[in-house]
Amino acid sequence: MNAVSKAKVAMYWAGSCGGCDISLLEIGPHLLELVAAADVVFWPCAADFKYHHVASYPDGYIDLCLFNGSVRNSEQERMARLLRQKSKTLVAYGACAISGGIPALANLATPEELFARSYTDCPSVDNPGGVLPRTETESLVGELEIPHFYPQVLRLSDIVEVDYLIPGCPPQATRVWEVCQAFLGGALPARAHEQLAGCTDKSVCDECTLEKRLVKISGFRRHHEAIPEPGWCLLEQGFVCLGAATRSGCGALCTKVNMPCRGCYGPSGEARDQGAAFIGALGSLLNAELEARAGELIDQIVDPAGTFYRFTMSDGDLKGHR
Amino acid sequence: MADPIAETAAPSPDGWEPRIIAFLCYWCSYTGADNAGTARLKYPHNVHIVRLMCSGRIDPELVTTAFARGADGVMVCGCHIGDCHYISGNHKTMARMPLLRRTLEAFGIEPGRFVFEWVSAAEGEKFARLVRDTVAGVRALGPLDWPGRLRARGVGHGRDLQPWGAQP
Ligand code: SF4
Ligand code: SF4
Ligand code: FES
């Protein structure tokens, strides 16, 4: 491939923790193959490009744009629109871009509550004047403006057309490299409609090697309260494990080290709403003959909404608090 | 993901009538509702009945979908414990629905909008009363209009996103 025809790739970081950028670095030596075959034309985490460089590119200049992070403010929205315009293929990379991810847990609170918690009420905050951030500020160099806050966390697909979804929090490096290879080999059609990539249509339970003893759950425990017995299904032991409602792709990574699946790859199979799907699955696994006993058991589950929609709050049916 | 909410009509503020979706199992609760009809018991027309073979088939996703598409309230009814035609279908229901209720509450959906009760084939009177109580409760709570709320926040279309207004 000569320099003129080299593919152009970009990676952007919106409302997310930065783990997705790390997951791309995690492909390790393959990164050298990637940059040998393609030019990185925008990747704020790793290369010194500015927004105005992107704005100066012709439309469709970027062949593959990996967009990670959710959209909660005007800057993220602007970049989503700009990168869509400049990219042939736009990928929602990671749980936040696809379904809100961890930032979208904030959808269970109002903006007022979020600001109060962050800037005044939190015990570690020292803000006697109750000063809150403002979007416009007068300074020595004139008026400065910071991005505007939106009422709730949105998915990338709420803003622009998305071609592919690579799930995970973050996506696993082996899966990411597979998708990169498909792209470099010309096996990834430029346009698609929210097509999943880098995952399978099975569930995490299908890939999990822990032994299912087919016993029903007699009590729930949180991970800091007990040490799981090695080799035995965590859910059967009473640790809330979302494997049954989560699509695979990670190879049941967490359960390999005795951590319950938190559901980061999103809903499995035909399910659209991961939380509702998990409630459906859990309901058939309780060791309760009497209604009162079933009630006692489910009351042991702390924060069901935050737990069952941990990575998919913006993508479930309800998408957040009224 | 394609959201159906953009096509859902917003309820008019005046002349609003509660829209209640009731998921009933075929063998007991639907027969109970039928019984109410045969006995000519009066109950409000706001309830739209969806019949499923067993309450164990009432996937929690049906309930979240109903709210997301504009229901003001949802009812779930099945056979009493011990009476399920499929023996243990309602054992799943008795675990799922209370857990779903706790989850819905975290989203700000009041308990009165989600009614879960056992109704036998002989309990036409109970069914009629349940509908009357549910409709009265939801009427007092007012419209839920989940689709309108999401539309206003840009979900599914991303147009005209308004910054959160209360910042000083
Ligand atoms: S519930 Fe969790 S621990 Fe049990 S089989 Fe599924 S993924 Fe493995
Ligand atoms: S086991 Fe679950 S939480 Fe862990 S990486 Fe896989 S999908 Fe994500
Ligand atoms: S048939 Fe009525 S609950 Fe199963």
XYZ file of N, CA and C in Angstrom, chain A residues 66-152:
261
model
N -13.452 5.452 15.433
C -13.899 4.759 16.644
C -14.276 5.832 17.661
N -15.551 5.907 17.963
C -16.038 6.960 18.868
C -16.395 6.312 20.187
N -15.668 6.645 21.243
C -16.035 6.098 22.549
C -16.617 7.186 23.426
N -17.470 6.789 24.328
C -18.046 7.741 25.268
C -19.467 8.124 24.921
N -20.187 8.518 25.965
C -21.577 8.920 25.816
C -21.637 10.412 25.490
N -22.851 10.905 25.273
C -23.040 12.318 24.949
C -23.880 12.968 26.040
N -23.256 13.875 26.800
C -24.013 14.563 27.832
C -23.850 16.081 27.766
N -22.999 16.547 26.888
C -22.859 17.996 26.815
C -22.675 18.451 25.376
N -22.662 19.760 25.188
C -22.697 20.314 23.837
C -21.404 20.039 23.071
N -20.289 19.903 23.767
C -19.032 19.608 23.082
C -19.061 18.184 22.501
N -19.555 17.260 23.329
C -19.630 15.874 22.866
C -20.588 15.760 21.682
N -21.683 16.499 21.751
C -22.642 16.467 20.641
C -21.992 17.024 19.366
N -21.289 18.149 19.513
C -20.667 18.787 18.354
C -19.651 17.845 17.708
N -18.855 17.159 18.556
C -17.849 16.245 18.009
C -18.482 15.025 17.351
N -19.604 14.576 17.918
C -20.305 13.441 17.297
C -20.754 13.826 15.890
N -21.311 15.023 15.757
C -21.798 15.460 14.435
C -20.627 15.679 13.473
N -19.564 16.303 13.992
C -18.417 16.583 13.130
C -17.779 15.282 12.642
N -17.579 14.338 13.556
C -16.913 13.093 13.165
C -17.803 12.250 12.250
N -19.103 12.320 12.432
C -20.006 11.625 11.488
C -19.823 12.194 10.080
N -19.773 13.504 10.003
C -19.639 14.170 8.710
C -18.304 13.822 8.041
N -17.262 13.689 8.851
C -15.928 13.480 8.284
C -15.585 12.003 8.108
N -16.474 11.087 8.519
C -16.109 9.668 8.511
C -16.984 8.854 7.568
N -16.330 7.925 6.865
C -17.101 6.982 6.052
C -17.792 5.971 6.963
N -17.035 5.480 7.958
C -17.579 4.485 8.882
C -17.450 5.012 10.303
N -18.583 5.097 10.973
C -18.563 5.561 12.367
C -18.937 4.398 13.283
N -18.039 4.123 14.220
C -18.237 3.009 15.144
C -18.521 3.546 16.543
N -19.608 3.069 17.148
C -19.810 3.323 18.582
C -18.977 2.285 19.313
N -17.914 2.765 19.952
C -16.909 1.876 20.531
C -17.082 1.845 22.042
N -17.480 0.695 22.565
C -17.627 0.566 24.017
C -19.028 0.881 24.517
N -19.269 0.441 25.745
C -20.610 0.511 26.326
C -21.153 1.944 26.392
N -20.320 2.930 26.701
C -20.839 4.290 26.878
C -21.420 4.847 25.582
N -20.693 4.658 24.471
C -21.173 5.176 23.197
C -22.409 4.417 22.737
N -22.471 3.120 23.046
C -23.583 2.295 22.579
C -24.832 2.517 23.432
N -24.641 2.523 24.743
C -25.822 2.466 25.610
C -25.697 3.321 26.869
N -24.801 4.268 26.874
C -24.664 5.181 28.009
C -23.581 4.782 28.994
N -23.449 3.476 29.217
C -22.399 2.991 30.109
C -22.519 3.545 31.521
N -21.406 3.496 32.234
C -21.395 3.958 33.624
C -21.868 5.419 33.763
N -21.453 6.343 32.868
C -21.920 7.731 33.044
C -23.440 7.835 33.066
N -24.127 6.922 32.362
C -25.582 7.016 32.267
C -26.287 6.557 33.538
N -25.542 6.011 34.499
C -26.170 5.750 35.805
C -26.672 7.063 36.393
N -26.054 8.165 35.974
C -26.501 9.486 36.428
C -27.905 9.797 35.938
N -28.407 9.036 34.969
C -29.791 9.259 34.521
C -30.808 8.929 35.606
N -30.360 8.242 36.662
C -31.287 7.954 37.759
C -31.421 9.148 38.710
N -30.658 10.197 38.469
C -30.760 11.408 39.293
C -31.057 12.604 38.392
N -31.612 13.664 38.982
C -31.861 14.873 38.192
C -30.576 15.692 38.109
N -30.458 16.587 37.115
C -29.288 17.463 37.061
C -29.096 18.257 38.350
N -30.204 18.691 38.960
C -30.111 19.437 40.221
C -29.419 18.581 41.290
N -29.858 17.323 41.377
C -29.271 16.428 42.372
C -27.792 16.180 42.079
N -27.466 16.052 40.808
C -26.068 15.793 40.446
C -25.177 16.967 40.824
N -25.649 18.185 40.515
C -24.837 19.361 40.830
C -24.709 19.531 42.344
N -25.809 19.302 43.061
C -25.750 19.445 44.516
C -24.759 18.441 45.105
N -24.836 17.216 44.629
C -23.962 16.173 45.150
C -22.494 16.498 44.850
N -22.235 16.879 43.613
C -20.841 17.082 43.202
C -20.219 18.328 43.805
N -21.012 19.408 43.937
C -20.392 20.690 44.269
C -20.707 21.220 45.661
N -21.705 20.640 46.344
C -21.973 21.131 47.695
C -22.127 20.018 48.733
N -22.911 18.982 48.447
C -23.312 18.043 49.496
C -22.305 16.940 49.804
N -21.472 16.593 48.866
C -20.571 15.464 49.072
C -19.658 15.765 50.267
N -19.532 14.821 51.235
C -18.771 15.102 52.467
C -17.343 15.579 52.218
N -16.746 15.191 51.109
C -15.361 15.596 50.874
C -15.255 16.932 50.134
N -16.401 17.573 49.869
C -16.364 18.851 49.156
C -16.335 20.006 50.161
N -15.434 20.946 49.948
C -15.357 22.133 50.795
C -15.719 23.341 49.925
N -16.974 23.747 50.007
C -17.451 24.813 49.124
C -18.453 25.657 49.902
N -17.939 26.413 50.926
C -18.859 27.144 51.822
C -19.717 28.153 51.067
N -19.200 28.725 49.993
C -19.981 29.712 49.256
C -21.001 29.076 48.334
N -20.994 27.751 48.227
C -21.932 27.069 47.334
C -21.727 27.435 45.873
N -20.460 27.660 45.488
C -20.183 28.084 44.107
C -20.420 26.920 43.146
N -21.178 27.188 42.100
C -21.426 26.165 41.080
C -20.760 26.595 39.781
N -20.348 25.627 38.955
C -19.727 26.012 37.681
C -20.737 26.732 36.783
N -20.215 27.683 36.008
C -21.065 28.408 35.070
C -20.550 28.166 33.672
N -21.444 28.226 32.700
C -20.992 27.977 31.334
C -20.277 29.192 30.743
N -20.606 30.422 31.247
C -19.906 31.609 30.741
C -19.196 32.315 31.899
N -17.942 32.701 31.673
C -17.170 33.379 32.703
C -16.374 34.510 32.068
N -16.377 35.672 32.737
C -15.523 36.777 32.292
C -14.106 36.510 32.794
N -13.137 36.658 31.927
C -11.761 36.483 32.366
C -10.913 37.590 31.744
N -9.612 37.575 32.044
C -8.706 38.598 31.517
C -8.676 38.590 29.997
N -8.930 37.392 29.420
C -8.859 37.312 27.956
C -10.243 37.406 27.312
N -11.205 37.871 28.091
C -12.556 37.993 27.541
C -13.463 36.907 28.090
N -14.617 36.758 27.463
C -15.577 35.773 27.977
C -15.180 34.366 27.550
N -15.170 33.469 28.528
C -14.872 32.060 28.247
C -16.163 31.258 28.354
N -16.261 30.245 27.517
C -17.459 29.417 27.548
C -17.048 27.955 27.651
N -17.673 27.251 28.545
C -17.433 25.813 28.615
C -18.698 25.086 28.119
N -18.582 23.786 27.813
C -19.733 23.082 27.228
C -20.967 23.121 28.128
N -22.130 23.103 27.473
C -23.407 23.096 28.184
C -23.806 21.672 28.537
N -24.421 21.570 29.710
C -24.827 20.278 30.266
C -26.234 19.927 29.773
N -26.426 18.689 29.303
C -27.750 18.264 28.837
C -28.495 17.519 29.939
N -29.829 17.469 29.810
C -30.617 16.879 30.913
C -30.347 15.403 31.157
N -29.934 14.662 30.130
C -29.595 13.268 30.421
C -28.531 12.739 29.477
